[in-house]
PDB file of C-alpha atoms in Angstrom:
ATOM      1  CA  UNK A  26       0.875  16.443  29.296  1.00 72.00           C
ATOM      2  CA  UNK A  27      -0.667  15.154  26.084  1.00 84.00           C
ATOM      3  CA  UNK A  28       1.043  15.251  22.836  1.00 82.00           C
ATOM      4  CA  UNK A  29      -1.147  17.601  21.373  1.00 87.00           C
ATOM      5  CA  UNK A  30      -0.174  20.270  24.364  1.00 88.00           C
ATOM      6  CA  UNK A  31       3.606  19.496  24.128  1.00 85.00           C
ATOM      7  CA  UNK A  32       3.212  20.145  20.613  1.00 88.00           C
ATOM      8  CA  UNK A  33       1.332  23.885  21.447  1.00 88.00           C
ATOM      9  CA  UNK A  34       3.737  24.561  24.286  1.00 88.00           C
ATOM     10  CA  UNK A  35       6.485  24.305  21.736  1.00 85.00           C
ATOM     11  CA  UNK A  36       4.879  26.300  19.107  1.00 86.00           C
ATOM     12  CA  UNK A  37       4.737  28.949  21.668  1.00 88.00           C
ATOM     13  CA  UNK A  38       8.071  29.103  21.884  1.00 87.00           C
ATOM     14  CA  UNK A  39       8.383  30.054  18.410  1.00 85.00           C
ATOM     15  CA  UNK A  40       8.747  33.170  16.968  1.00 86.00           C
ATOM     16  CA  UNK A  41       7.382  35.540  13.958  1.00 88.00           C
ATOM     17  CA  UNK A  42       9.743  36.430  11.142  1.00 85.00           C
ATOM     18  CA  UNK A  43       7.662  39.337  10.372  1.00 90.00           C
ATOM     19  CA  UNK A  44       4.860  41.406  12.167  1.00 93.00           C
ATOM     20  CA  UNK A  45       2.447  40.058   9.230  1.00 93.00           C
ATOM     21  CA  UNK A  46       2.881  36.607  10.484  1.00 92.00           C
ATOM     22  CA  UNK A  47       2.016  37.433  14.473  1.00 93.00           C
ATOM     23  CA  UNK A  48      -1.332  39.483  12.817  1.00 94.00           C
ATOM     24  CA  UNK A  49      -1.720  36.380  10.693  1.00 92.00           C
ATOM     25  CA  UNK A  50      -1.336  33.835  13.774  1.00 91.00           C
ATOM     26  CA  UNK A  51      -3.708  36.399  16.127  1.00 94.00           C
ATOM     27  CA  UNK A  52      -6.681  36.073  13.051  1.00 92.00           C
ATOM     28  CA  UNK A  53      -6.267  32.097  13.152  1.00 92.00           C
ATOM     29  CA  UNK A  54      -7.000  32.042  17.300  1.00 93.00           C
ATOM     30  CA  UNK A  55      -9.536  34.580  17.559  1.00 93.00           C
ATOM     31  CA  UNK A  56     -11.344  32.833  14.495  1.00 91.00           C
ATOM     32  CA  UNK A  57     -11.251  35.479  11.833  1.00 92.00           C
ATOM     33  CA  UNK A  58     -10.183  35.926   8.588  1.00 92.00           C
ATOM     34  CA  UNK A  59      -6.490  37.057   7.480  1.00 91.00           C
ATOM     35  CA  UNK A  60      -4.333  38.414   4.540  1.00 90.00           C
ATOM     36  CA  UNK A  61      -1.395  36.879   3.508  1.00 90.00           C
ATOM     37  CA  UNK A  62       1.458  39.397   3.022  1.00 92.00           C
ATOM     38  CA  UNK A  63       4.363  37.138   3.193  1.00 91.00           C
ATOM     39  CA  UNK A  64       5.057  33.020   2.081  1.00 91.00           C
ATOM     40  CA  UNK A  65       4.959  32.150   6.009  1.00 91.00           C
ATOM     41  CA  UNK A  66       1.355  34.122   6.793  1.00 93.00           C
ATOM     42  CA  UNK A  67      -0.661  31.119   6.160  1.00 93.00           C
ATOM     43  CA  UNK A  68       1.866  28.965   8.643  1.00 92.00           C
ATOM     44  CA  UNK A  69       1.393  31.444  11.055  1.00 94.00           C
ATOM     45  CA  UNK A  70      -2.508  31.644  10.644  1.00 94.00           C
ATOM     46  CA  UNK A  71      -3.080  28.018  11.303  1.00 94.00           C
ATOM     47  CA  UNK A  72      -0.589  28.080  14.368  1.00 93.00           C
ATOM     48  CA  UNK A  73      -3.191  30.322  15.541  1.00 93.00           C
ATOM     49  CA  UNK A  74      -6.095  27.968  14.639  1.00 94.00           C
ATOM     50  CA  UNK A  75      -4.449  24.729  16.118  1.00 94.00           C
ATOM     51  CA  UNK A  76      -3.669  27.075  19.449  1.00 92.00           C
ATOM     52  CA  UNK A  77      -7.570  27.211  20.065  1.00 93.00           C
ATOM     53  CA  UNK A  78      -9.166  24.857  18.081  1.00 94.00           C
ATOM     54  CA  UNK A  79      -6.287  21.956  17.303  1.00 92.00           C
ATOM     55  CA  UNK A  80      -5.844  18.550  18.804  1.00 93.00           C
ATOM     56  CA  UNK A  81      -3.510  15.796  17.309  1.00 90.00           C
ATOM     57  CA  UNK A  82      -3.480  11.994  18.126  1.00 87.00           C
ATOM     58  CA  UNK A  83      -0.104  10.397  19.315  1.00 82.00           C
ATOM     59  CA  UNK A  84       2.523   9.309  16.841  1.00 77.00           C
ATOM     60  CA  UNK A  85       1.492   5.778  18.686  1.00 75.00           C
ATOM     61  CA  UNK A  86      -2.247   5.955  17.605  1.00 77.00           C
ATOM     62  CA  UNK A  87      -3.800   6.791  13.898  1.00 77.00           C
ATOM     63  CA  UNK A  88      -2.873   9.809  12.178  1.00 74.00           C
ATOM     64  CA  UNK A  89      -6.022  12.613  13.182  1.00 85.00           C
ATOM     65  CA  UNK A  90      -5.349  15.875  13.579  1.00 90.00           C
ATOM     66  CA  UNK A  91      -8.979  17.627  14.171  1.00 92.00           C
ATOM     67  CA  UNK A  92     -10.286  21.340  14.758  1.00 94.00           C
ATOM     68  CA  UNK A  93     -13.570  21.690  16.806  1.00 93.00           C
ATOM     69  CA  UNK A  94     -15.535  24.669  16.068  1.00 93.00           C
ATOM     70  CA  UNK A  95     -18.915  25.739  16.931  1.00 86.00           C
ATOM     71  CA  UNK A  96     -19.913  27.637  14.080  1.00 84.00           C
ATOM     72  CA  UNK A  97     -19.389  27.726  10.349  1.00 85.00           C
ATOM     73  CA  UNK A  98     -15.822  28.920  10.627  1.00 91.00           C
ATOM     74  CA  UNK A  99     -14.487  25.608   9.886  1.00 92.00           C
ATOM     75  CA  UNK A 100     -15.272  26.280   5.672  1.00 93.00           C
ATOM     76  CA  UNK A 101     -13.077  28.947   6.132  1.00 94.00           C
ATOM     77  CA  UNK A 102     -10.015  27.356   7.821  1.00 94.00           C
ATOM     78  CA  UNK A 103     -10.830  24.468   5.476  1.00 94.00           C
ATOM     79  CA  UNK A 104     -10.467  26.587   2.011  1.00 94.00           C
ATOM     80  CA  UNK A 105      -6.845  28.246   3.694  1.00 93.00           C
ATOM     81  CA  UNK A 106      -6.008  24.253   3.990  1.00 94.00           C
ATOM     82  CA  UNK A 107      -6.442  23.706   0.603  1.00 93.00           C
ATOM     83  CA  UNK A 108      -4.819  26.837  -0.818  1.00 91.00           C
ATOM     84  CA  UNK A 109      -1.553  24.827   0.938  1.00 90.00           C
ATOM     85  CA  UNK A 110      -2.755  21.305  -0.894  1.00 92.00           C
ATOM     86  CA  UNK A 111      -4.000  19.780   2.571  1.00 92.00           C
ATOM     87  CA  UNK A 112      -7.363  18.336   1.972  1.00 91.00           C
ATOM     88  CA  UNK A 113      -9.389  18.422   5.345  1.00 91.00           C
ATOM     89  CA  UNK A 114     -13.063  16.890   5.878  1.00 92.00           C
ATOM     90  CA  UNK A 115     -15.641  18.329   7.804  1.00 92.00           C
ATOM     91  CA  UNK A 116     -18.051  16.457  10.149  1.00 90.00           C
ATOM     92  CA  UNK A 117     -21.164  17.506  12.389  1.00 89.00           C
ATOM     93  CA  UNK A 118     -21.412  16.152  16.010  1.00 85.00           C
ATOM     94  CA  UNK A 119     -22.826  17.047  18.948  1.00 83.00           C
ATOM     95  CA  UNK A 120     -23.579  20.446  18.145  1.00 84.00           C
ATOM     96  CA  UNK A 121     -20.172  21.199  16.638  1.00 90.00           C
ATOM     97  CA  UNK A 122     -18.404  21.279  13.602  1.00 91.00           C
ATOM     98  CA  UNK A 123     -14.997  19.446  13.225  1.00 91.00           C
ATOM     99  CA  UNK A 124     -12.478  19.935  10.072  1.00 92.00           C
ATOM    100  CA  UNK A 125     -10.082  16.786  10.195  1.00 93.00           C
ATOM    101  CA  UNK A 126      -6.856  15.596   8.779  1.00 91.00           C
ATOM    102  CA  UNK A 127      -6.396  11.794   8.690  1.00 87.00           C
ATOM    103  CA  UNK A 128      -3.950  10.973   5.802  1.00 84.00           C
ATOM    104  CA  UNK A 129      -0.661  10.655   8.014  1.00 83.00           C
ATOM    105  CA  UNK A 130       1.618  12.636   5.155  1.00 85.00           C
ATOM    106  CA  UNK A 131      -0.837  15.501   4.747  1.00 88.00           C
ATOM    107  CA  UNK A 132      -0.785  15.880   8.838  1.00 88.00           C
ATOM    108  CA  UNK A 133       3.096  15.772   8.750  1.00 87.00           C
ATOM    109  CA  UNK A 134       2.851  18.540   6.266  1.00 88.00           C
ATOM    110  CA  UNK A 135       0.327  20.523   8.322  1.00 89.00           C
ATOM    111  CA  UNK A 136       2.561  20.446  11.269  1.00 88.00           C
ATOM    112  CA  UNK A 137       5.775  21.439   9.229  1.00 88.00           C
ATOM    113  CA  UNK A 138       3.877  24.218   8.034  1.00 89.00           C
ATOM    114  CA  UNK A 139       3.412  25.809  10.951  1.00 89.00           C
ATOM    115  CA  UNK A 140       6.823  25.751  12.281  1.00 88.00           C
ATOM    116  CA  UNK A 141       7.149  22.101  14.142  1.00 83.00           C
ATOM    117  CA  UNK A 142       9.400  20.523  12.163  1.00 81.00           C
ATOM    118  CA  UNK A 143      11.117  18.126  14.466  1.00 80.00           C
ATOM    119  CA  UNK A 144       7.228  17.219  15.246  1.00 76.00           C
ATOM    120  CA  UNK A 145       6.984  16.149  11.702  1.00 73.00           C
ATOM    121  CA  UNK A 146      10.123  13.939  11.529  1.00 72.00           C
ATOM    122  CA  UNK A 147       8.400  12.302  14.603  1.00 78.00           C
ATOM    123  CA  UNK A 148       5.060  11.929  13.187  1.00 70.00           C
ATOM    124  CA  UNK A 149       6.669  10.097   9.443  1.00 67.00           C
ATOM    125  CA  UNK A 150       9.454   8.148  11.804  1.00 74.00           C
ATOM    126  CA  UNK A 151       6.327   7.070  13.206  1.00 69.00           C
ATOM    127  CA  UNK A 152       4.132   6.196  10.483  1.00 72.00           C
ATOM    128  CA  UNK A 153       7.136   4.679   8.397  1.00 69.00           C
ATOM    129  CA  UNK A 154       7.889   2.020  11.561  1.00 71.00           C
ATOM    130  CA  UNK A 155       4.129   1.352  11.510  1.00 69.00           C
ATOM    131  CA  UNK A 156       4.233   0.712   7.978  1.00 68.00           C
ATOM    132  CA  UNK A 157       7.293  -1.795   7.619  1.00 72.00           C
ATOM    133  CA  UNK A 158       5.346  -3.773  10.954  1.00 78.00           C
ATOM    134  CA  UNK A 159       2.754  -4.371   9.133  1.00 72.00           C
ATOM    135  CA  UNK A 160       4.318  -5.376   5.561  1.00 80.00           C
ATOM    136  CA  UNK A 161       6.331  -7.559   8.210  1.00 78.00           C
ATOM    137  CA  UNK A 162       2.976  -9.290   9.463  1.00 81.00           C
ATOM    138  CA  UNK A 163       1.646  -8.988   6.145  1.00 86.00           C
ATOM    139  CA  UNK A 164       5.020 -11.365   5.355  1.00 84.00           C
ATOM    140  CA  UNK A 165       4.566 -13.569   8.106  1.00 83.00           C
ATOM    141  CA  UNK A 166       0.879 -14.479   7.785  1.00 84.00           C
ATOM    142  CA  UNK A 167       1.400 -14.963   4.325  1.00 83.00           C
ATOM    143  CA  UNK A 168       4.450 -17.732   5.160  1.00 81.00           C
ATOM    144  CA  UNK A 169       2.148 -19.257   8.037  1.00 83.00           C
ATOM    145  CA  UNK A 170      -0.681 -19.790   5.272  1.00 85.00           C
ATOM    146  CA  UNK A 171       1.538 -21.409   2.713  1.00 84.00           C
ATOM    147  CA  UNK A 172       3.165 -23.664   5.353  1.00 81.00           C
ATOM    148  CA  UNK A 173      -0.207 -24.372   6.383  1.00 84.00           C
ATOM    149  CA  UNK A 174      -1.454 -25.433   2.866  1.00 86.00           C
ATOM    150  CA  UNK A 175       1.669 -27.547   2.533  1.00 83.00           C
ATOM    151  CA  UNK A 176       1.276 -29.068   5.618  1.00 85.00           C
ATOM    152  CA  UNK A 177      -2.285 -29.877   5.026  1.00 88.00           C
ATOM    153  CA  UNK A 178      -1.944 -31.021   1.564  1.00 87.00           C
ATOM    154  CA  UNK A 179       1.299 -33.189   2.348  1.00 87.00           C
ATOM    155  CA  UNK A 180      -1.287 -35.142   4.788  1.00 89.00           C
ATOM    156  CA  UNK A 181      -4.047 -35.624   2.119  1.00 90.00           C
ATOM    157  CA  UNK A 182      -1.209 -37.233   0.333  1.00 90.00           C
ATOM    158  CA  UNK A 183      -0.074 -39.421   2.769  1.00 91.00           C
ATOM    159  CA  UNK A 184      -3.366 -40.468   4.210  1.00 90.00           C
ATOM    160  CA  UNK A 185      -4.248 -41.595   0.657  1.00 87.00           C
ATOM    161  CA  UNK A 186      -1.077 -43.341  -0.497  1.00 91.00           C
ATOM    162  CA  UNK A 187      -1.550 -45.615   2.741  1.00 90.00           C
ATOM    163  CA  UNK A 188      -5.415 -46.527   1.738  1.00 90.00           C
ATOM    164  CA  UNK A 189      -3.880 -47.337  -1.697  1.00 89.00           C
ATOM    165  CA  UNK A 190      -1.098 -49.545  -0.190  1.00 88.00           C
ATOM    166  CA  UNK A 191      -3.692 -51.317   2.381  1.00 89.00           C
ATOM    167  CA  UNK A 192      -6.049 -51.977  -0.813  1.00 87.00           C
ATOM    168  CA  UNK A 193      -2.950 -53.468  -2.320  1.00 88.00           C
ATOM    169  CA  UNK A 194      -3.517 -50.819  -5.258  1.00 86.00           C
ATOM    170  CA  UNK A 195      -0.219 -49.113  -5.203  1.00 86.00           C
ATOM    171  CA  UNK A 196       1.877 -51.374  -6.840  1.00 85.00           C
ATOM    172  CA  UNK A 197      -0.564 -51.774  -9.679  1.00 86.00           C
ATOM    173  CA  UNK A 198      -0.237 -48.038 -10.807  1.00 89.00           C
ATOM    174  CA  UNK A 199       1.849 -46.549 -13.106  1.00 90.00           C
ATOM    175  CA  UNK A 200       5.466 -46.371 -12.599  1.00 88.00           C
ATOM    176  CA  UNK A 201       5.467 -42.736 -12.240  1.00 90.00           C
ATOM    177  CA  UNK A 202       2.442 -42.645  -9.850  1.00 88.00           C
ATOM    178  CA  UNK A 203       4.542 -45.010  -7.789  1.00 87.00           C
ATOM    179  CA  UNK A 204       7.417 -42.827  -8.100  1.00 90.00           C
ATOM    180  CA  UNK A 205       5.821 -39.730  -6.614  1.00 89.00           C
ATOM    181  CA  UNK A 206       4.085 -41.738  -3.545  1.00 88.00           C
ATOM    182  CA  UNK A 207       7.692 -43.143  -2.721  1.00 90.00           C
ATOM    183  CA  UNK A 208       8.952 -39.841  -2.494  1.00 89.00           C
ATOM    184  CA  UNK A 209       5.974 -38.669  -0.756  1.00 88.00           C
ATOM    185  CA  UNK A 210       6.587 -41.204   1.731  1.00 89.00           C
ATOM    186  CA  UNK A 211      10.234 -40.796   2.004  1.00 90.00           C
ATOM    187  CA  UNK A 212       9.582 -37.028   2.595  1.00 91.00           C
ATOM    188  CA  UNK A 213       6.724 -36.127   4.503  1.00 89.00           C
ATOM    189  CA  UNK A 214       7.078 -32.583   5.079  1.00 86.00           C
ATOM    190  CA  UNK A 215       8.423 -32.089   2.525  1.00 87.00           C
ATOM    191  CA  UNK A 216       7.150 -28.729   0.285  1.00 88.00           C
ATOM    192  CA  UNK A 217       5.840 -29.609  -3.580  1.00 86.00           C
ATOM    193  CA  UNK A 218       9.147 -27.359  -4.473  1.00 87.00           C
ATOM    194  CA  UNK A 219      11.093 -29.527  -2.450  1.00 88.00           C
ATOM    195  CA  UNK A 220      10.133 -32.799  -3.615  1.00 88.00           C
ATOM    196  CA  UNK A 221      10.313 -31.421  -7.104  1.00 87.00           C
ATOM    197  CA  UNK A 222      14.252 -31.326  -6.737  1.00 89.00           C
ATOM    198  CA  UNK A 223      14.609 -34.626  -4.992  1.00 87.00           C
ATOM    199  CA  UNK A 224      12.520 -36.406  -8.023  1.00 88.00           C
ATOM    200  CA  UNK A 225      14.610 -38.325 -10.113  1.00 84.00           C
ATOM    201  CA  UNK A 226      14.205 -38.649 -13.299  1.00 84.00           C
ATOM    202  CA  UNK A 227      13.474 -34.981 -12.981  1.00 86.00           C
ATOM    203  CA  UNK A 228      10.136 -33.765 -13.276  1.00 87.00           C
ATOM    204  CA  UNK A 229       8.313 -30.527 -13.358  1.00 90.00           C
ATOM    205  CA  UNK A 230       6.122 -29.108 -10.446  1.00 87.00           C
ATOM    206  CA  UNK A 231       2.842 -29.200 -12.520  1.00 90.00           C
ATOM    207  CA  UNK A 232       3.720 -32.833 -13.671  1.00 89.00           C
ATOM    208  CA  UNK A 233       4.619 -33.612  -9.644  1.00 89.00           C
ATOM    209  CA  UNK A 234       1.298 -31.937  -8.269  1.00 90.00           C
ATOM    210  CA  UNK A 235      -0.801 -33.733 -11.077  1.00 92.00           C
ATOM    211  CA  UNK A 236       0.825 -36.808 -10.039  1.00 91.00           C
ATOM    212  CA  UNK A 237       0.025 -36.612  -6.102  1.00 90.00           C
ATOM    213  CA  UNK A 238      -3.597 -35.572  -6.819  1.00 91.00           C
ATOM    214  CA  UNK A 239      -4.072 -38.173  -9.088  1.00 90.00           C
ATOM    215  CA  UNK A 240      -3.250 -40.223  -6.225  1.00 90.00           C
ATOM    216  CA  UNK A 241      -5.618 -38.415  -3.567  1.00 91.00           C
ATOM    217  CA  UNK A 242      -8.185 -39.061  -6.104  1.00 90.00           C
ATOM    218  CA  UNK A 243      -7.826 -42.369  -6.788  1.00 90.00           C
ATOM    219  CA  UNK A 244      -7.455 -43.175  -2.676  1.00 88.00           C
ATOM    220  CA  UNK A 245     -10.913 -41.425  -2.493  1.00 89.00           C
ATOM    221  CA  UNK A 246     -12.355 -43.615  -5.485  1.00 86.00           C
ATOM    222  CA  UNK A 247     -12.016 -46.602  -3.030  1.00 84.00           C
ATOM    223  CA  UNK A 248     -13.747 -45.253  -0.089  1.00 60.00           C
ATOM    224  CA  UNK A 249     -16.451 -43.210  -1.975  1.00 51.00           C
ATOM    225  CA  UNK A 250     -19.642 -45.656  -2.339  1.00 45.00           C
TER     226      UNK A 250
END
């Protein structure tokens, strides 16, 4: 059984609080129009609507809930959405017209509305999981570009303080220039951050990064023709 059925074969199970609401639910599956003579009416007259015309994706996949219609009835059930501040769309295809929900919160809401609340809680359980995976990915990425960068840049650095020492150059330089390629050298992996607190005399990190490029650039001054 698909989600969307379990989720009809429950609201089946439900009942009316008043005879207004069953009239209201009967108008949403036989596609016609309805009055609302109590606050749960409107719940009841897109129970209806979902009965016949309703499918929703899987907690596991995107948030969709759609209604497929084959006339013009879908401006109708669309305006009764929005009177409960659920904004639907409405697309053509194939010869029918579909009014979906795609924002996860306002298809939580839809399906509260109508009397599935323990569907709801499932749906934003759901959607709340997804979203701490991916701010955890979004995380983790980010960490495996920096240490990337580091890595990469740390290698520029030592690549060019060993051209300098082969051209004999290094011990030439400034003191402070020699200072940051002995550190380099003592810590290869070593992040910018991390050197920073090993440097002694302390320096800053802008001072330490200027220093190492200076170096990169001055390596590349003795290979560039």
């Amino acid at each position: 059984m698909s989600y969307s059925s379990e989720l009809k074969e429950y609201l089946q199970t439900l009942g009316f609080r008043r005879e207004c609401c069953m009239m209201a639910c009967t108008a949403g599956f036989e596609a016609a129009q309805f009055e609302a003579h109590c606050e749960h009416c409107l719940g009841s007259f897109l129970r209806g609507v979902f009965f016949r015309f309703g499918y929703l994706n899987p907690p596991e996949k995107d948030a969709m809930l759609t209604f497929t219609f084959g006339d013009d009835y879908a401006l109708y059930v669309q305006d009764v959405l929005r009177q409960a501040e659920i904004e639907a769309k409405i697309a053509r295809r194939r010869g029918k017209t579909l009014l979906y929900i795609k924002k996860s919160d306002a298809v939580s809401d839809l399906v509260s509305l109508m009397g599935a609340t323990r569907f709801s809680l499932r749906l934003m359980e759901v959607q709340v999981d997804k979203q701490f995976r991916g701010e955890l990915n979004r995380k983790c990425n980010a960490e495996t570009a920096n240490l990337a960068r580091t890595a990469n840049a740390a290698a520029e650095q030592l690549t060019a303080i060993e051209r300098l020492k082969q051209a004999r150059k290094l011990g030439a330089l400034p003191e402070e220039l020699q200072a940051a390629a002995a550190l380099r050298l003592a810590h290869p992996e070593a992040s910018l951050e991390e050197l920073r607190r090993l440097s002694d005399p302390p320096v800053s990190r802008s001072g330490l990064n200027h220093r190492l490029q200076k170096l990169t650039r001055l390596a590349s001054e003795l290979t560039d023709p």
